[in-house]
Tab-separated table of C-alpha atoms in Angstrom:
chain	number	residue	atom	x	y	z
A	5	MET	CA	-26.144	58.952	-215.326
A	6	SER	CA	-22.807	59.739	-213.675
A	7	ALA	CA	-22.057	59.486	-210.017
A	8	ASP	CA	-22.946	62.246	-207.432
A	9	LEU	CA	-20.019	64.649	-207.237
A	10	ILE	CA	-20.807	65.754	-203.555
A	11	ASP	CA	-20.906	63.704	-200.339
A	12	ARG	CA	-24.196	65.398	-199.388
A	13	PRO	CA	-24.569	63.961	-195.882
A	14	ARG	CA	-21.005	64.905	-194.982
A	15	LEU	CA	-21.494	68.508	-196.185
A	16	ARG	CA	-24.902	68.816	-194.429
A	17	ALA	CA	-23.428	67.500	-191.117
A	18	SER	CA	-20.726	70.085	-191.481
A	19	LEU	CA	-23.223	72.927	-191.978
A	20	HIS	CA	-25.395	71.778	-189.013
A	21	ARG	CA	-22.345	71.335	-186.751
A	22	ILE	CA	-20.954	74.756	-187.378
A	23	ALA	CA	-24.310	76.438	-187.130
A	24	ASP	CA	-25.159	74.682	-183.904
A	25	ARG	CA	-21.745	75.467	-182.330
A	26	THR	CA	-21.811	79.118	-183.328
A	27	ARG	CA	-25.399	79.552	-181.879
A	28	ALA	CA	-24.243	78.168	-178.620
A	29	ASP	CA	-20.877	80.029	-178.630
A	30	ALA	CA	-20.719	83.130	-180.729
A	31	ALA	CA	-16.944	83.626	-180.091
A	32	SER	CA	-16.310	80.310	-181.807
A	33	ALA	CA	-17.637	81.946	-185.108
A	34	ARG	CA	-14.818	84.303	-185.375
A	35	MET	CA	-11.927	83.290	-187.809
A	36	ARG	CA	-8.833	85.245	-188.154
A	37	PRO	CA	-7.199	84.216	-191.510
A	38	TRP	CA	-3.815	85.791	-192.367
A	39	VAL	CA	-1.080	85.793	-194.749
A	40	ALA	CA	2.443	87.122	-194.758
A	41	ALA	CA	3.729	88.328	-198.062
A	42	ARG	CA	7.014	89.694	-199.251
A	43	LEU	CA	8.397	91.149	-202.381
A	44	GLU	CA	10.965	88.780	-204.211
A	45	GLY	CA	11.943	91.336	-206.942
A	46	ASP	CA	10.492	93.935	-209.185
A	47	VAL	CA	6.679	93.204	-208.770
A	48	ALA	CA	7.016	89.456	-208.065
A	49	SER	CA	6.023	88.449	-204.641
A	50	VAL	CA	5.264	85.468	-202.438
A	51	SER	CA	2.454	85.058	-199.928
A	52	GLU	CA	3.050	82.379	-197.169
A	53	PHE	CA	0.922	81.062	-194.346
A	54	GLU	CA	0.036	77.858	-192.426
A	55	GLN	CA	-3.419	76.508	-192.631
A	56	TYR	CA	-4.683	73.179	-191.241
A	57	GLY	CA	-1.129	72.354	-190.226
A	58	THR	CA	0.210	72.708	-193.725
A	59	ARG	CA	2.444	75.447	-194.987
A	60	TYR	CA	1.536	77.001	-198.322
A	61	ALA	CA	3.228	79.552	-200.614
A	62	PHE	CA	1.466	81.466	-203.493
A	63	ARG	CA	3.571	83.426	-205.847
A	64	SER	CA	2.469	86.367	-207.862
A	65	ASP	CA	3.881	88.342	-210.664
A	66	GLU	CA	2.650	90.503	-213.585
A	67	SER	CA	3.152	90.686	-217.235
A	68	ALA	CA	6.560	91.873	-218.619
A	69	GLU	CA	4.715	94.910	-220.040
A	70	ARG	CA	3.482	95.828	-216.477
A	71	GLY	CA	6.929	95.408	-214.966
A	72	GLY	CA	6.759	91.792	-214.170
A	73	HIS	CA	8.382	88.675	-215.611
A	74	ASP	CA	5.371	86.543	-216.454
A	75	SER	CA	6.574	84.120	-213.719
A	76	ALA	CA	3.295	83.621	-211.744
A	77	PRO	CA	-0.446	84.487	-211.828
A	78	SER	CA	-1.343	88.019	-211.237
A	79	PRO	CA	-3.054	89.241	-208.080
A	80	MET	CA	-6.235	89.733	-209.975
A	81	ARG	CA	-6.253	86.049	-211.012
A	82	TYR	CA	-5.967	85.166	-207.441
A	83	LEU	CA	-8.966	87.353	-206.714
A	84	LEU	CA	-10.993	85.714	-209.472
A	85	SER	CA	-9.925	82.281	-208.394
A	86	SER	CA	-10.909	83.047	-204.864
A	87	ILE	CA	-14.355	84.160	-205.968
A	88	ALA	CA	-14.733	80.860	-208.173
A	89	PHE	CA	-13.503	78.636	-205.228
A	90	CYS	CA	-15.845	80.131	-202.792
A	91	VAL	CA	-18.763	80.004	-205.194
A	92	LEU	CA	-18.207	76.353	-205.960
A	93	GLY	CA	-17.782	75.543	-202.218
A	94	TRP	CA	-21.009	77.275	-201.251
A	95	THR	CA	-22.932	75.885	-204.355
A	96	ALA	CA	-21.883	72.420	-203.193
A	97	LYS	CA	-23.020	73.286	-199.565
A	98	THR	CA	-26.387	74.839	-200.499
A	99	TRP	CA	-27.225	71.957	-202.995
A	100	SER	CA	-26.211	69.454	-200.330
A	101	ALA	CA	-28.432	71.194	-197.673
A	102	ALA	CA	-31.367	70.824	-200.128
A	103	ASP	CA	-30.267	67.063	-200.739
A	104	ILE	CA	-30.071	67.508	-204.435
A	105	ALA	CA	-27.566	65.458	-206.429
A	106	VAL	CA	-24.854	67.283	-208.393
A	107	ARG	CA	-22.975	65.460	-211.202
A	108	SER	CA	-20.835	68.229	-212.470
A	109	LEU	CA	-20.200	71.861	-211.303
A	110	GLU	CA	-17.992	74.502	-212.836
A	111	ALA	CA	-17.594	78.334	-212.345
A	112	GLU	CA	-16.072	80.890	-214.532
A	113	VAL	CA	-15.513	84.440	-213.166
A	114	ARG	CA	-14.944	87.311	-215.527
A	115	THR	CA	-14.300	90.966	-215.046
A	116	CYS	CA	-12.986	94.230	-216.755
A	117	LEU	CA	-10.214	96.521	-215.591
A	118	ASP	CA	-9.540	99.961	-217.176
A	119	LEU	CA	-5.722	100.285	-216.804
A	120	ARG	CA	-6.153	104.040	-216.976
A	121	GLY	CA	-7.194	103.923	-213.330
A	122	GLU	CA	-4.015	102.452	-211.952
A	123	HIS	CA	-1.908	104.609	-214.075
A	124	LEU	CA	-3.731	107.927	-213.115
A	125	VAL	CA	-4.835	108.505	-216.637
A	126	GLU	CA	-8.109	110.298	-216.532
A	127	ALA	CA	-10.622	109.864	-213.737
A	128	VAL	CA	-11.207	106.163	-214.103
A	129	PRO	CA	-11.517	103.750	-211.131
A	130	ALA	CA	-8.643	101.367	-210.467
A	131	HIS	CA	-10.870	98.745	-209.261
A	132	PRO	CA	-12.629	96.103	-211.443
A	133	LEU	CA	-15.832	97.620	-213.129
A	134	TRP	CA	-17.916	94.492	-212.566
A	135	PHE	CA	-17.834	90.752	-212.183
A	136	VAL	CA	-19.745	88.025	-213.914
A	137	VAL	CA	-20.058	84.560	-212.184
A	138	GLU	CA	-21.118	81.959	-214.646
A	139	VAL	CA	-22.092	78.675	-212.835
A	140	ARG	CA	-22.553	75.469	-214.948
A	141	ILE	CA	-24.125	72.539	-213.153
A	142	ASP	CA	-25.589	69.137	-213.986
A	143	ASP	CA	-27.998	68.443	-211.138
A	144	ASP	CA	-31.395	67.165	-210.212
A	145	ALA	CA	-33.020	70.513	-209.192
A	146	SER	CA	-35.788	72.161	-211.088
A	147	PRO	CA	-34.678	75.357	-212.723
A	148	GLN	CA	-36.586	77.626	-210.372
A	149	GLN	CA	-35.074	75.667	-207.368
A	150	ALA	CA	-31.607	75.978	-208.844
A	151	VAL	CA	-31.883	79.775	-209.193
A	152	GLY	CA	-32.960	80.032	-205.579
A	153	LEU	CA	-30.158	77.972	-204.425
A	154	LEU	CA	-27.605	79.822	-206.344
A	155	HIS	CA	-28.795	83.117	-204.903
A	156	GLU	CA	-28.372	81.599	-201.496
A	157	ALA	CA	-24.936	80.446	-202.319
A	158	ILE	CA	-23.741	83.785	-203.511
A	159	ARG	CA	-25.281	85.433	-200.456
A	160	ARG	CA	-23.385	83.083	-198.156
A	161	CYS	CA	-20.092	83.036	-200.051
A	162	PRO	CA	-17.780	85.479	-198.151
A	163	THR	CA	-15.915	86.735	-201.341
A	164	THR	CA	-19.042	87.367	-203.424
A	165	ALA	CA	-20.707	89.064	-200.430
A	166	LEU	CA	-17.787	91.266	-200.234
A	167	VAL	CA	-17.191	92.232	-203.834
A	168	SER	CA	-20.905	92.744	-204.556
A	169	LYS	CA	-20.707	95.557	-201.904
A	170	ALA	CA	-18.045	97.343	-204.121
A	171	VAL	CA	-19.138	96.794	-207.752
A	172	PRO	CA	-21.989	95.140	-209.714
A	173	LEU	CA	-21.866	91.274	-209.416
A	174	HIS	CA	-23.888	89.497	-212.227
A	175	LEU	CA	-24.915	85.890	-212.256
A	176	VAL	CA	-25.350	83.369	-215.156
A	177	LEU	CA	-26.652	79.889	-214.354
A	178	VAL	CA	-26.417	77.194	-216.915
A	179	GLN	CA	-28.189	74.106	-215.829
A	180	ARG	CA	-27.911	70.938	-217.834
A	181	GLY	CA	-26.961	72.904	-220.892
A	182	TRP	CA	-29.755	75.543	-220.537
A	183	THR	CA	-29.310	79.137	-219.368
A	184	VAL	CA	-31.849	79.495	-216.564
A	185	LEU	CA	-30.604	82.739	-215.058
A	186	ASP	CA	-28.767	85.602	-216.561
A	187	THR	CA	-28.733	88.973	-214.591
A	188	ARG	CA	-26.320	90.775	-216.776
A	189	PRO	CA	-27.577	94.107	-218.102
A	190	ASP	CA	-28.011	94.591	-221.872
A	191	ASP	CA	-24.593	96.173	-222.273
A	192	LEU	CA	-22.874	93.123	-220.865
A	193	ARG	CA	-24.871	90.389	-222.591
A	194	ASN	CA	-21.875	89.614	-224.961
A	195	GLU	CA	-19.123	90.286	-222.507
A	196	HIS	CA	-18.254	86.435	-222.676
A	197	ARG	CA	-17.649	86.723	-226.473
A	198	GLU	CA	-15.197	89.688	-226.082
A	199	GLU	CA	-11.505	88.991	-226.301
A	200	GLN	CA	-10.274	87.678	-222.935
A	201	THR	CA	-6.837	88.526	-221.501
A	202	ARG	CA	-4.654	85.355	-221.734
């Protein structure tokens, strides 16, 4: 059996510390994240910000077909990555809060865009039509417990809480190689087998 991936006591302590502080001082709960972005040319841009005393820069571009130069990830890849990062973090936190060992944890986030929306061809929305968040975990939870914890993680994750207000967000949980949750409707049951944009 491989080692625990998560320092559960450390994450539990962080959860308790923040919850206690914000109960005592509601103003301390407010965060004001920001980025400053500028266009570098055509549709390529850079987002720069300082966080935790370190400067970061994220570059974005689009495919050549869409006016870009294939020089960086698209804005949509950053959105999908943001969802995946947040889900992984909150999954780690909720499993830690329940004191359950996690040996491996992965997330895949998939969506579908209809380019007619962006290009004003027919009355099609420009936004993604849905999101599927598939979490794969090797842990010590029972399947029922894992499903409950994943629902809690999704509810607490700011990015999934946001996007689920806009479009359907479906969950797949694969625990120790077995699918224990799949909320996709019938028409999306095979979406993971369809050709993905590379």
